[in-house]
Short mmCIF file of C-alpha atoms in Angstrom, two decimals:
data_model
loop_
_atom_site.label_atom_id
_atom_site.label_comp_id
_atom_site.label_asym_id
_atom_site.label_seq_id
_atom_site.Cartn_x
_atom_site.Cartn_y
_atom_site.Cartn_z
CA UNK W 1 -1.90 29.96 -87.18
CA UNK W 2 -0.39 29.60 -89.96
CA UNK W 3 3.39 27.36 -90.61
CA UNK W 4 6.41 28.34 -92.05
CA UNK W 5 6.35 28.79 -95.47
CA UNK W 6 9.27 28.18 -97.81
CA UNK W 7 9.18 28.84 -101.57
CA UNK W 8 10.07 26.98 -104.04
CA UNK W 9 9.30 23.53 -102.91
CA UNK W 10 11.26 22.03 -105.14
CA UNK W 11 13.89 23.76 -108.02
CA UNK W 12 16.72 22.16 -110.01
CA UNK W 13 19.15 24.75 -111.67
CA UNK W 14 22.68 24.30 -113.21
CA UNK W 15 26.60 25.08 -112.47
CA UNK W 16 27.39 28.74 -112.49
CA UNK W 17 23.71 29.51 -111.84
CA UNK W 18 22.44 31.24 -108.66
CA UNK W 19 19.47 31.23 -106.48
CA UNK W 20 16.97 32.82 -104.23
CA UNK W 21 14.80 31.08 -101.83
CA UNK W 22 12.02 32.40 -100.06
CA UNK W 23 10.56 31.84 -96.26
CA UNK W 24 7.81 33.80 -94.29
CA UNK W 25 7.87 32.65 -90.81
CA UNK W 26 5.31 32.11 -88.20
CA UNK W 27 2.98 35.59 -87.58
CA UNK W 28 4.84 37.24 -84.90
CA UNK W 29 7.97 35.63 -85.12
CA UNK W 30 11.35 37.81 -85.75
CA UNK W 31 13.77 35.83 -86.08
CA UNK W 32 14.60 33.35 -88.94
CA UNK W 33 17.75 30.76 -89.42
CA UNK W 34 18.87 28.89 -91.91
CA UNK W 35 20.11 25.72 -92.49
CA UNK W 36 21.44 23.41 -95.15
CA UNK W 37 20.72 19.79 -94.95
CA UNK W 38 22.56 16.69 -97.03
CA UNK W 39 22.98 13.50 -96.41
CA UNK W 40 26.57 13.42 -95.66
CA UNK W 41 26.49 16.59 -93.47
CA UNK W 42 23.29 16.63 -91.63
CA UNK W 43 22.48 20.14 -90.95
CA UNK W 44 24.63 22.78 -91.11
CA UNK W 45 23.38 25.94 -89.75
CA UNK W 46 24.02 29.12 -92.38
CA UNK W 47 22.71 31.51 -90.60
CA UNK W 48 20.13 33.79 -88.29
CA UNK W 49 18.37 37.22 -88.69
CA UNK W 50 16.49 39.55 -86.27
CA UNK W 51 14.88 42.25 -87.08
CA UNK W 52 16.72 42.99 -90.47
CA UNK W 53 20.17 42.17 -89.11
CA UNK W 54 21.76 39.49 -89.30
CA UNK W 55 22.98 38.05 -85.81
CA UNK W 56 24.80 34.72 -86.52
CA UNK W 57 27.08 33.44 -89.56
CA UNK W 58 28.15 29.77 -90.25
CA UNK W 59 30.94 29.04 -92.12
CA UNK W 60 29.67 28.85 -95.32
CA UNK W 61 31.58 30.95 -98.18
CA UNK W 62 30.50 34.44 -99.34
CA UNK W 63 28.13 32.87 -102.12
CA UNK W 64 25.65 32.09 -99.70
CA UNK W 65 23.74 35.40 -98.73
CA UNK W 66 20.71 35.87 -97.13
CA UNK W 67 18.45 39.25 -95.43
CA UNK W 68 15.38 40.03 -93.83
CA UNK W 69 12.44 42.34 -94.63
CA UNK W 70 10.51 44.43 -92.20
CA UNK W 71 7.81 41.87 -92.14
CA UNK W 72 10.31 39.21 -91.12
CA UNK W 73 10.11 37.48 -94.69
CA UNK W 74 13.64 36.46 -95.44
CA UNK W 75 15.39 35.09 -98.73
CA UNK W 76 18.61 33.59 -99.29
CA UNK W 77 20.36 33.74 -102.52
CA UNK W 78 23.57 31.36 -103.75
CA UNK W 79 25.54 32.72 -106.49
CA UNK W 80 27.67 30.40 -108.77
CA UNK W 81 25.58 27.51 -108.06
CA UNK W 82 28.50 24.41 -107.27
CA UNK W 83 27.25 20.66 -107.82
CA UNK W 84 27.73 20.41 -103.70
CA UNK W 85 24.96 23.29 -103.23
CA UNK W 86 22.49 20.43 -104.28
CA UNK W 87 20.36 20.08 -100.53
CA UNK W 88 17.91 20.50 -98.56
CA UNK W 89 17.48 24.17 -97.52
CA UNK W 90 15.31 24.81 -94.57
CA UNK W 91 14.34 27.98 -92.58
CA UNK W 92 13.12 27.79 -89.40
CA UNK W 93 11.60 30.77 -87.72
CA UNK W 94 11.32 31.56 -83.52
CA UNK W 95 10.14 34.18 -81.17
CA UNK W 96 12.97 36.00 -80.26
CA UNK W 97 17.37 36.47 -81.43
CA UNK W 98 18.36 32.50 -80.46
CA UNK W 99 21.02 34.42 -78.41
CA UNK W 100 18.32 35.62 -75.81
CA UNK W 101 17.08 33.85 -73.23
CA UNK W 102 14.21 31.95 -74.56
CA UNK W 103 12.94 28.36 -75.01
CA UNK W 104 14.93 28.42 -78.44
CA UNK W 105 11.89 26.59 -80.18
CA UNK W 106 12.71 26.57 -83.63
CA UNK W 107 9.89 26.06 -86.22
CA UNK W 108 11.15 24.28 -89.72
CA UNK W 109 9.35 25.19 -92.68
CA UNK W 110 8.97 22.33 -95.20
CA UNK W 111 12.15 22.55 -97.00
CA UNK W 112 13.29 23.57 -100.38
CA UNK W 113 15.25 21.14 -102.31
CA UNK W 114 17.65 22.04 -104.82
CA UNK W 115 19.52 20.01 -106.96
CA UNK W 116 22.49 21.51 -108.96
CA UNK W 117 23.45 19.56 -112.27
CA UNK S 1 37.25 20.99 -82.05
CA UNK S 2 33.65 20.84 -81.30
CA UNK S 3 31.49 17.95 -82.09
CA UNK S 4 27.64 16.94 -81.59
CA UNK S 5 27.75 13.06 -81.99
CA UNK S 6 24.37 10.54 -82.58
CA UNK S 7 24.36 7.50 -83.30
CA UNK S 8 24.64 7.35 -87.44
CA UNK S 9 23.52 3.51 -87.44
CA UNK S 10 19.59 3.15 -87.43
CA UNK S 11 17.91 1.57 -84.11
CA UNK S 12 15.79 -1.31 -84.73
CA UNK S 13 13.12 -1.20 -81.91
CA UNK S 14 10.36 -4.03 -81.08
CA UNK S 15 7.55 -2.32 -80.22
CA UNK S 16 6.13 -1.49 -77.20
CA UNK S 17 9.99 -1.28 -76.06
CA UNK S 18 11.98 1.73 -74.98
CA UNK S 19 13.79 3.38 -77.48
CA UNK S 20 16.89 5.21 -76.22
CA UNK S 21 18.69 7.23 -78.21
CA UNK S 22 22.24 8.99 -77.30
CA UNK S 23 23.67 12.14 -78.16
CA UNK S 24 27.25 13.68 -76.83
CA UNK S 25 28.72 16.68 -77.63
CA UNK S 26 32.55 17.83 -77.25
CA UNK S 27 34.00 20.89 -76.45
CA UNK S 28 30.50 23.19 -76.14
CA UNK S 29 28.94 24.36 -73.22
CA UNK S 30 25.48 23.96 -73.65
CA UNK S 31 22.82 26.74 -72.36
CA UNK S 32 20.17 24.12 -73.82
CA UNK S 33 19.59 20.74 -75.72
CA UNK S 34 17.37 20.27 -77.86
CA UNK S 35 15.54 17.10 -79.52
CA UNK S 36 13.69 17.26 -82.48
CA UNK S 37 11.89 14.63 -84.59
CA UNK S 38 12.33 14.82 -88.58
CA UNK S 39 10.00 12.74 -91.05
CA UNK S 40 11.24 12.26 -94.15
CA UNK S 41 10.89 15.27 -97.17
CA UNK S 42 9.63 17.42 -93.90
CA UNK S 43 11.19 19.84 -91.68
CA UNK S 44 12.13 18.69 -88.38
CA UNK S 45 9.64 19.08 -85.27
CA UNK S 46 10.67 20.12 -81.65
CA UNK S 47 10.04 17.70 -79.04
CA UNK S 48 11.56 18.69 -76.06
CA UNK S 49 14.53 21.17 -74.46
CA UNK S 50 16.40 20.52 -71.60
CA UNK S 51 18.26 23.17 -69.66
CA UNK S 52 21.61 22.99 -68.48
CA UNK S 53 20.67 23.04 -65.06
CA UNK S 54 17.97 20.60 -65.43
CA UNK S 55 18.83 16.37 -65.11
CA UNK S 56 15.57 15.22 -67.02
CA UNK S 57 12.59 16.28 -68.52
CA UNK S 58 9.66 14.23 -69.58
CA UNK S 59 6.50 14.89 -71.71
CA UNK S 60 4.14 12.23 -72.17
CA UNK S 61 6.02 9.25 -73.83
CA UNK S 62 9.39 11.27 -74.16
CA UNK S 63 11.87 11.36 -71.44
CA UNK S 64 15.21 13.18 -72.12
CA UNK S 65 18.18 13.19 -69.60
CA UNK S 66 21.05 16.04 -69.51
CA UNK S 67 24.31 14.78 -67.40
CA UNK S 68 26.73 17.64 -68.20
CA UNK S 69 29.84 15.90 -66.43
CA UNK S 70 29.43 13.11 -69.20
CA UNK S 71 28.32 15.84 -71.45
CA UNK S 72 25.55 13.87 -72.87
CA UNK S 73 21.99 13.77 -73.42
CA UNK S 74 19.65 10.28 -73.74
CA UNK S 75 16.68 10.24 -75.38
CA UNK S 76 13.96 7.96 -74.64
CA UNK S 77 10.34 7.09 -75.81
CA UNK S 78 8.70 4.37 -74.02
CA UNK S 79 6.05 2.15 -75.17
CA UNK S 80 7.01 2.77 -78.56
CA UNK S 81 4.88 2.51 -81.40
CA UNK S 82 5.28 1.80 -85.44
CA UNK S 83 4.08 5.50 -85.25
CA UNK S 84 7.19 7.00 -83.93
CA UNK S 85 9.59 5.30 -86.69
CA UNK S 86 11.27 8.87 -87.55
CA UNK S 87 14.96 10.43 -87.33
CA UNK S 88 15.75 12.17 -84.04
CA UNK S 89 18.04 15.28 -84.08
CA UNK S 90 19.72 16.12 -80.95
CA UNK S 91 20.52 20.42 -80.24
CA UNK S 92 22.10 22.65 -78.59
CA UNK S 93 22.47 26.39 -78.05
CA UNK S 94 26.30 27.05 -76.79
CA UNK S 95 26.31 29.68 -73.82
CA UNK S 96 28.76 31.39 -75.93
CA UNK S 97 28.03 35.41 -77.06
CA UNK S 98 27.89 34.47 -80.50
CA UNK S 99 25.44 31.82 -80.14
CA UNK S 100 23.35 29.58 -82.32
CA UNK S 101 21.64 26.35 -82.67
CA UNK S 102 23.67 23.51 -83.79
CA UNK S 103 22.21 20.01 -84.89
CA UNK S 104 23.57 16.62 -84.75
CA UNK S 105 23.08 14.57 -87.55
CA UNK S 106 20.43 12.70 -86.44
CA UNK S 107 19.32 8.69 -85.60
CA UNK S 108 17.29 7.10 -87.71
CA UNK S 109 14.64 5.25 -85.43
CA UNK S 110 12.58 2.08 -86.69
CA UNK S 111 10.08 0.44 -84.48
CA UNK S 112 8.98 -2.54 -86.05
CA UNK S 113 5.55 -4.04 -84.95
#
């Protein structure tokens, strides 16, 4: 069975840009969250969709965005690209809405790390 | 306000000790922990999940403990190996209605041989 999959691996874009990254999660799986990952911060969770909808929002401000197709693929997109958007971004997909009862197993894709100059 | 705390200074491990690891939390009510290992440039990888109404849980080398009075969760891999030099991310799920996962921000783990 195949991983998750995040697109691009690696990017590096500059101030006032913006961005889409791509995950496809585990065959089967609905839900996929998001998280941003530095140094300083650790990981911050952005946020979580089921079945087209997102269910969960972090606080992150209104340049972050994100969806979900019917196949479960999900992108998330950053507008106005700030030097402290440079991270790691991972997705990590699961069974079910983290809100029901379930093991809560989340499976991390590799990552894909921007840097912002 | 609500806090997951690890241990931000690496552990320095002989091996074929125990490694324990420590992880409190403040002001969440936890449905679950989590504990994940993270390599680094890769995602991190579940280990283990305790419940909230469960005081320890073991899977082969792993051992994690949940004491919800202290509201903290220890992490421990015995017999440790140069193998398992990773950093360790403590989780939980809040039993709140708008629930998600939320990370700690990890311990860096070193076992040297």
């Amino acid at each position: 069975k195949a991983g998750v999959t995040q697109t691009p691996r690696y990017l590096i874009k500059t101030r006032g840009q913006q961005v889409t990254l791509s995950c496809s999660p585990i065959s089967g799986h609905r839900s996929v969250s998001w998280y941003q990952q530095t140094p300083g911060q650790g990981l911050q969770f952005l946020f979580e969709y089921f079945s087209e909808t997102q269910r969960n929002k972090g606080n992150f401000p209104g340049r972050f965005s994100g969806r979900q197709f019917s196949n479960s693929r999900s992108e998330m997109n950053v507008s106005t690209l700030e030097l402290g958007d440079s991270a790691l971004y991972l997705c990590a997909s699961s069974l079910a809405w983290v809100g029901q009862e379930n093991t809560g197993e989340l499976f991390f894709g590799e990552g894909s790390r921007l840097t912002v100059l | 306000s609500q806090k997951i705390e690890q241990n931000s200074e690496a552990l320095n491990i002989q091996e074929g000790k125990t490694a324990t690891l420590t992880c409190n939390y403040t002001n969440y009510s936890p449905a679950y922990l989590q504990w994940y290992r993270q390599d680094p440039g890769r995602g991190p990888v579940f280990l283990l999940l305790i419940r909230e109404n469960e005081k320890e849980k073991r899977k082969e080398r792993l051992k994690v403990t949940f004491d919800t009075t202290l509201k903290q969760s220890l992490f421990h891999i015995t017999a440790s190996q140069p193998a398992d030099s990773a950093t360790y991310l403590c989780a939980l799920r809040p039993r709140s209605s708008a629930s998600k996962i939320i990370f700690g921000s990890g311990t860096r783990l070193s076992i040297r041989p």
